[in-house]
Amino acid sequence: MRETFDITGMTCAACSARVGKAAGGVAGVEEANVNLLKNSMELVYDGTDETCAAVISAIEKAGYGAIPRNPHGAQAPAQAAPAASAPGSVAEAAIEERKRQLIISAIFSVPLFYVAMGPMFGWPQPPALTGHPGMMAAALTQLLLCVPILFTNRHYFVGGFRSMAHGAPNMDSLIALGSAASAAWSVAGLYRMALALGVGDMDGAHAAFHNLYFDSAGMILTLITLGKFFEARAKGRTTGAITALMDLAPKTATVLRDGAEQEIPTEQVVVGDRVVVRAGESVPVDGIVAEGSALIDESAITGEPVPAEKAAGDAVTGATVSTRGWFVMEATAVGQDTTLAGIIRLVDDATSSKAPIERMADKIAGVFVPAVIGIAAVTFVVWFAISHDFATALTHAVSVLVISCPCALGLATPTAIMVGTGRGAAYGILIKSAEALETAGAATTVVLDKTGTITAGQPQVTDTIVADGATEAELLRVAAALERKSEHPLAEAVCRHADEVAPGIDGGAVVEGFGQLAGMGLAAIVDDVEALAGNARLMDEGGVDVAALAQDAARLADQAKTPLFFALDGRPLGLLAVADPVKPTSAASIRALHDMGLRSVMLTGDTQRTAAAVGEAVGVDEVVAGVLPSQKEEKVRELQQAGGRVIMVGDGINDAPALARADVGMAIGAGTDIAMESADVVLMRSDPADVVAAVELSRATMRNIRQNLFWALFYNAICIPVAAGVLTPLGITLNPMIGAAAMGFSSVFVVTNALRLRFWKPVIGDGSL
């Protein structure tokens, strides 16, 4: 069973690592994925209440809180909103809280810094705070200005020391230790000043005055809060994709009840309700058109820019927009069962999962904070031994504590995944997990099903050739009259073509003695005259000479088209070529995959001749024809055993085994529910160009993650030794206040870098929502 928990008290990667370790150590838990960015945990466990309670207890013992979003596995009611709360509102609350803390801290930090550092810069000071007579007043002023800052930012101390008490120090512990050490040393300095002044030792009092670090204690907290404020603003933008999806759903719906129209909140619509939708309104829930018709803009769901005609019997999807017309629909799916809610869940689940690369960062984060505390302790001991000066040793130790940043390490991966999956959703690319997002970019081979993936999946008449002595109207009349009686997919294509070219052309035609001739075609009496439709063998047996059409028929067959001959009263009327046409973007997509270094393989159950023609038309590297569903899965396995990482793209039930076997399965959006379930990525637009876009997005996201991880590791590897004072012989030292500023902005850098993915666009096409 899978359960989502809201986790409280986490501030950095060390926290998320500790929570994951605590939850993962409980018997009955299979997997615990903790997301620092969303303050949540996805738990896979045996589903028992005892295990759930044990997990909550283990997390609380570790110093954090865990609240299940869906207690005891109860299912949310159908009318519930698709998500527990809008991530945008949570982000706004976090931003406002950081802003409040920052404003209060700044109000007291600015005068504190002025009073403490002003004399060094030659800034004018109040007379009461200058010289030996004003030393004690200046020291007490610094204390009074520092206390409100410490109180406003007390959460660092509460969380930091509590986590240390539980044996799991985190980023707050580093901040609390650094700030508390500076404040405690300064308070001790006040007592030394008072004692010195009590015995008239002005020099001793002056020396103690210059060893006060109230400004460092306050400014450390203020600068880190400044960084946290910018970080919260940047993190708020990463949830924009989910927020935008949630905003697509209309807030109200017009329903017919007791013969009258009523406007009600959308969450109150129930299955079976008749809902009225007018031009310009959004469809509130999923349903079937009962009466009326409309032109529906479905770009929000499918990414298709061209509106679709909807009439009685057609399905409509919630969050799409009626641009013209009026209709009444019957609700078939509401609340969390709608297509939009499913998309939101997919994006949310993907951002809650962990990519393999993130597990490396988690391992580092798990030992990072204790290691930093150890380095700070060693730094203090070494500097005290060298300088015999407590203040110098303390300054370097505090610098080490406040400059190290496990937060950047913890945000490096989830922020990029959050933005990347959200950006994919905007282009109709729904990625189910972070692992799929990572793996897609490392693929070496793309295996594509032919029908419905490379081709349209619906036969169409592509060519019309009229025989000498006949007319196109005569050909279409006989063709439509004959094929109208057949249930064959090719017959449907012929009838659809006739209706488009000449609507009603076979109206009034009398068809008698209709019969299907196995392996050859159709025969009937049309308007008292014998008519035939089928292949060359049928024409030959019926005594119809089609030699003049044979060359055209052979040419069309070589193009993977099926030539259908038509004859009336023993004379040929012509032929119609029917084929499953290649999608417009298929060839360009295959070329793009080649340019990206990926090998393409086309699998199909069709004949070798048809498959070869389609393969040549689009330029795939390998064509495998005549395969059964199980053989598709075997081909994927064979490619994997050869050392390849395989992406499988398909749309049908027969593709499901191969989709499940592949390293990454991609289901074309117009495909079956089974294909969707088996896939790791769903392409809503049914466009092969989105396969290219998914790989591009994966590579862009992974490149961003590697940049973030490099910065997080490089920053700490450089800054911690500098803060420890290794460059002091060269005259380079680091003040704790500078260290605190650097710590705060390192996290801002990581999140801001991840936000660059918001500008990503696919190379082929631009079907953004």
CSV table of C-alpha atoms in Angstrom, one decimal, residues 310-514:
chain,number,residue,atom,x,y,z
A,310,LYS,CA,-18.3,17.4,-30.2
A,311,ALA,CA,-21.8,16.1,-30.7
A,312,ALA,CA,-24.2,13.7,-29.0
A,313,GLY,CA,-22.5,10.6,-27.9
A,314,ASP,CA,-19.0,12.1,-27.9
A,315,ALA,CA,-16.8,12.2,-24.7
A,316,VAL,CA,-15.7,15.5,-23.2
A,317,THR,CA,-13.1,16.1,-20.6
A,318,GLY,CA,-13.1,18.4,-17.6
A,319,ALA,CA,-11.0,21.6,-17.9
A,320,THR,CA,-11.5,21.8,-21.6
A,321,VAL,CA,-13.2,25.0,-23.0
A,322,SER,CA,-16.2,25.3,-25.3
A,323,THR,CA,-15.3,28.0,-27.8
A,324,ARG,CA,-18.6,27.7,-29.8
A,325,GLY,CA,-22.0,26.1,-29.4
A,326,TRP,CA,-24.1,24.7,-26.5
A,327,PHE,CA,-24.6,21.3,-25.1
A,328,VAL,CA,-25.8,19.2,-22.2
A,329,MET,CA,-23.6,16.5,-20.9
A,330,GLU,CA,-24.0,13.6,-18.5
A,331,ALA,CA,-21.3,13.5,-15.9
A,332,THR,CA,-19.3,10.2,-15.9
A,333,ALA,CA,-16.3,11.1,-13.7
A,334,VAL,CA,-16.1,13.7,-11.0
A,335,GLY,CA,-13.6,14.8,-8.3
A,336,GLN,CA,-10.5,12.7,-8.1
A,337,ASP,CA,-11.8,10.4,-10.9
A,338,THR,CA,-11.5,13.0,-13.6
A,339,THR,CA,-8.8,13.1,-16.2
A,340,LEU,CA,-7.4,16.4,-14.9
A,341,ALA,CA,-7.2,15.0,-11.3
A,342,GLY,CA,-5.3,12.0,-12.7
A,343,ILE,CA,-2.8,14.3,-14.5
A,344,ILE,CA,-2.3,16.3,-11.2
A,345,ARG,CA,-1.7,13.0,-9.3
A,346,LEU,CA,0.8,11.9,-11.9
A,347,VAL,CA,2.8,15.1,-11.7
A,348,ASP,CA,2.6,15.1,-7.9
A,349,ASP,CA,3.7,11.5,-7.7
A,350,ALA,CA,6.6,12.1,-10.0
A,351,THR,CA,7.8,15.0,-7.9
A,352,SER,CA,7.5,12.9,-4.7
A,353,SER,CA,9.6,10.1,-6.0
A,354,LYS,CA,13.4,9.9,-5.9
A,355,ALA,CA,15.8,9.7,-8.9
A,356,PRO,CA,18.7,7.3,-8.5
A,357,ILE,CA,21.1,10.2,-8.5
A,358,GLU,CA,19.3,11.7,-5.5
A,359,ARG,CA,20.2,8.7,-3.4
A,360,MET,CA,23.8,9.6,-3.6
A,361,ALA,CA,23.1,13.1,-2.3
A,362,ASP,CA,21.0,11.5,0.5
A,363,LYS,CA,24.0,9.4,1.6
A,364,ILE,CA,26.3,12.4,1.7
A,365,ALA,CA,23.7,14.5,3.5
A,366,GLY,CA,23.3,11.8,6.2
A,367,VAL,CA,26.9,12.3,7.4
A,368,PHE,CA,27.4,15.9,6.4
A,369,VAL,CA,26.2,17.8,9.5
A,370,PRO,CA,28.0,15.6,12.0
A,371,ALA,CA,31.2,15.9,9.9
A,372,VAL,CA,30.9,19.7,9.8
A,373,ILE,CA,30.5,19.9,13.6
A,374,GLY,CA,33.6,17.7,13.9
A,375,ILE,CA,35.5,20.0,11.6
A,376,ALA,CA,34.4,23.0,13.6
A,377,ALA,CA,35.5,21.4,16.8
A,378,VAL,CA,38.9,20.5,15.3
A,379,THR,CA,39.2,24.1,13.9
A,380,PHE,CA,38.6,25.5,17.4
A,381,VAL,CA,41.2,23.3,19.0
A,382,VAL,CA,43.8,23.9,16.4
A,383,TRP,CA,43.4,27.7,16.4
A,384,PHE,CA,43.3,27.9,20.1
A,385,ALA,CA,46.6,25.9,20.3
A,386,ILE,CA,48.2,28.1,17.7
A,387,SER,CA,47.0,31.5,18.8
A,388,HIS,CA,46.1,30.9,22.5
A,389,ASP,CA,43.2,33.3,21.8
A,390,PHE,CA,39.8,32.0,22.5
A,391,ALA,CA,38.1,34.7,20.4
A,392,THR,CA,40.2,33.9,17.3
A,393,ALA,CA,39.5,30.1,17.7
A,394,LEU,CA,35.8,30.8,18.2
A,395,THR,CA,35.6,33.0,15.1
A,396,HIS,CA,37.0,30.4,12.8
A,397,ALA,CA,34.8,27.6,14.4
A,398,VAL,CA,31.7,29.7,14.0
A,399,SER,CA,32.6,30.5,10.4
A,400,VAL,CA,32.9,26.8,9.6
A,401,LEU,CA,29.5,26.1,11.2
A,402,VAL,CA,27.5,28.8,9.4
A,403,ILE,CA,29.1,28.6,6.0
A,404,SER,CA,28.5,24.9,5.4
A,405,CYS,CA,25.3,24.3,3.6
A,406,PRO,CA,23.6,20.9,3.5
A,407,CYS,CA,20.4,22.6,2.3
A,408,ALA,CA,21.9,23.1,-1.2
A,409,LEU,CA,22.7,19.4,-1.4
A,410,GLY,CA,19.1,18.5,-0.4
A,411,LEU,CA,17.5,20.9,-2.9
A,412,ALA,CA,19.7,20.1,-5.9
A,413,THR,CA,17.7,17.2,-7.2
A,414,PRO,CA,14.0,17.7,-6.1
A,415,THR,CA,13.8,21.3,-7.3
A,416,ALA,CA,15.0,20.3,-10.8
A,417,ILE,CA,12.6,17.3,-10.9
A,418,MET,CA,9.7,19.5,-9.7
A,419,VAL,CA,10.3,22.0,-12.4
A,420,GLY,CA,11.2,19.4,-15.1
A,421,THR,CA,8.1,17.3,-14.6
A,422,GLY,CA,5.9,20.4,-14.4
A,423,ARG,CA,7.4,21.7,-17.7
A,424,GLY,CA,6.8,18.3,-19.3
A,425,ALA,CA,3.1,18.4,-18.2
A,426,ALA,CA,2.8,21.8,-19.9
A,427,TYR,CA,3.7,20.1,-23.1
A,428,GLY,CA,1.5,17.0,-22.6
A,429,ILE,CA,4.4,14.8,-21.4
A,430,LEU,CA,3.3,13.2,-18.1
A,431,ILE,CA,6.2,11.6,-16.3
A,432,LYS,CA,5.2,9.1,-13.6
A,433,SER,CA,8.5,9.0,-11.6
A,434,ALA,CA,11.8,10.7,-11.1
A,435,GLU,CA,13.5,7.5,-12.1
A,436,ALA,CA,11.8,7.5,-15.5
A,437,LEU,CA,12.9,11.1,-16.0
A,438,GLU,CA,16.5,10.2,-15.3
A,439,THR,CA,16.6,7.0,-17.3
A,440,ALA,CA,15.0,8.4,-20.4
A,441,GLY,CA,18.0,10.7,-21.0
A,442,ALA,CA,20.5,7.8,-20.7
A,443,ALA,CA,18.6,5.6,-23.2
A,444,THR,CA,20.5,4.2,-26.2
A,445,THR,CA,17.6,2.7,-28.2
A,446,VAL,CA,14.1,3.7,-29.0
A,447,VAL,CA,11.7,0.9,-30.0
A,448,LEU,CA,8.5,2.1,-31.6
A,449,ASP,CA,5.3,0.3,-32.4
A,450,LYS,CA,4.2,1.1,-36.0
A,451,THR,CA,0.4,1.3,-35.9
A,452,GLY,CA,-0.9,4.3,-33.9
A,453,THR,CA,2.6,5.4,-33.0
A,454,ILE,CA,4.5,6.0,-36.3
A,455,THR,CA,1.3,5.8,-38.3
A,456,ALA,CA,-2.1,7.4,-37.6
A,457,GLY,CA,-3.7,4.1,-36.6
A,458,GLN,CA,-6.7,4.8,-38.8
A,459,PRO,CA,-6.9,3.7,-42.5
A,460,GLN,CA,-7.4,6.5,-45.0
A,461,VAL,CA,-7.9,6.7,-48.7
A,462,THR,CA,-4.7,8.1,-50.0
A,463,ASP,CA,-5.0,7.8,-53.8
A,464,THR,CA,-7.8,7.7,-56.4
A,465,ILE,CA,-7.0,6.4,-59.9
A,466,VAL,CA,-9.9,6.4,-62.4
A,467,ALA,CA,-9.9,3.9,-65.3
A,468,ASP,CA,-10.3,4.9,-68.9
A,469,GLY,CA,-14.0,5.3,-69.8
A,470,ALA,CA,-15.1,5.9,-66.2
A,471,THR,CA,-15.6,9.0,-63.9
A,472,GLU,CA,-14.6,9.6,-60.3
A,473,ALA,CA,-18.2,10.1,-59.4
A,474,GLU,CA,-19.1,6.7,-60.8
A,475,LEU,CA,-16.2,5.1,-59.0
A,476,LEU,CA,-17.1,6.7,-55.7
A,477,ARG,CA,-20.8,5.9,-56.0
A,478,VAL,CA,-20.2,2.2,-56.6
A,479,ALA,CA,-17.4,2.1,-54.0
A,480,ALA,CA,-19.6,3.7,-51.3
A,481,ALA,CA,-22.6,1.5,-52.1
A,482,LEU,CA,-20.6,-1.7,-51.8
A,483,GLU,CA,-18.4,-0.8,-48.8
A,484,ARG,CA,-21.4,0.6,-46.9
A,485,LYS,CA,-22.5,-3.0,-46.3
A,486,SER,CA,-19.1,-4.2,-45.0
A,487,GLU,CA,-17.7,-3.9,-41.5
A,488,HIS,CA,-14.0,-4.2,-42.6
A,489,PRO,CA,-11.7,-1.3,-41.5
A,490,LEU,CA,-10.8,-0.6,-45.1
A,491,ALA,CA,-14.5,-0.3,-46.0
A,492,GLU,CA,-14.9,2.3,-43.3
A,493,ALA,CA,-12.1,4.3,-44.8
A,494,VAL,CA,-13.6,4.1,-48.2
A,495,CYS,CA,-17.0,5.3,-47.0
A,496,ARG,CA,-15.5,8.1,-44.9
A,497,HIS,CA,-13.6,9.3,-48.0
A,498,ALA,CA,-16.7,9.2,-50.2
A,499,ASP,CA,-18.7,11.1,-47.6
A,500,GLU,CA,-16.0,13.8,-47.5
A,501,VAL,CA,-15.5,14.2,-51.2
A,502,ALA,CA,-19.2,13.8,-52.3
A,503,PRO,CA,-21.6,13.5,-49.4
A,504,GLY,CA,-24.6,11.3,-50.2
A,505,ILE,CA,-23.2,10.2,-53.5
A,506,ASP,CA,-24.6,6.6,-53.1
A,507,GLY,CA,-27.9,7.8,-51.9
A,508,GLY,CA,-30.7,5.9,-53.6
A,509,ALA,CA,-28.4,3.1,-54.7
A,510,VAL,CA,-30.1,-0.2,-54.5
A,511,VAL,CA,-27.7,-3.0,-53.3
A,512,GLU,CA,-28.9,-6.6,-53.5
A,513,GLY,CA,-27.2,-10.0,-53.2
A,514,PHE,CA,-24.3,-8.6,-51.1
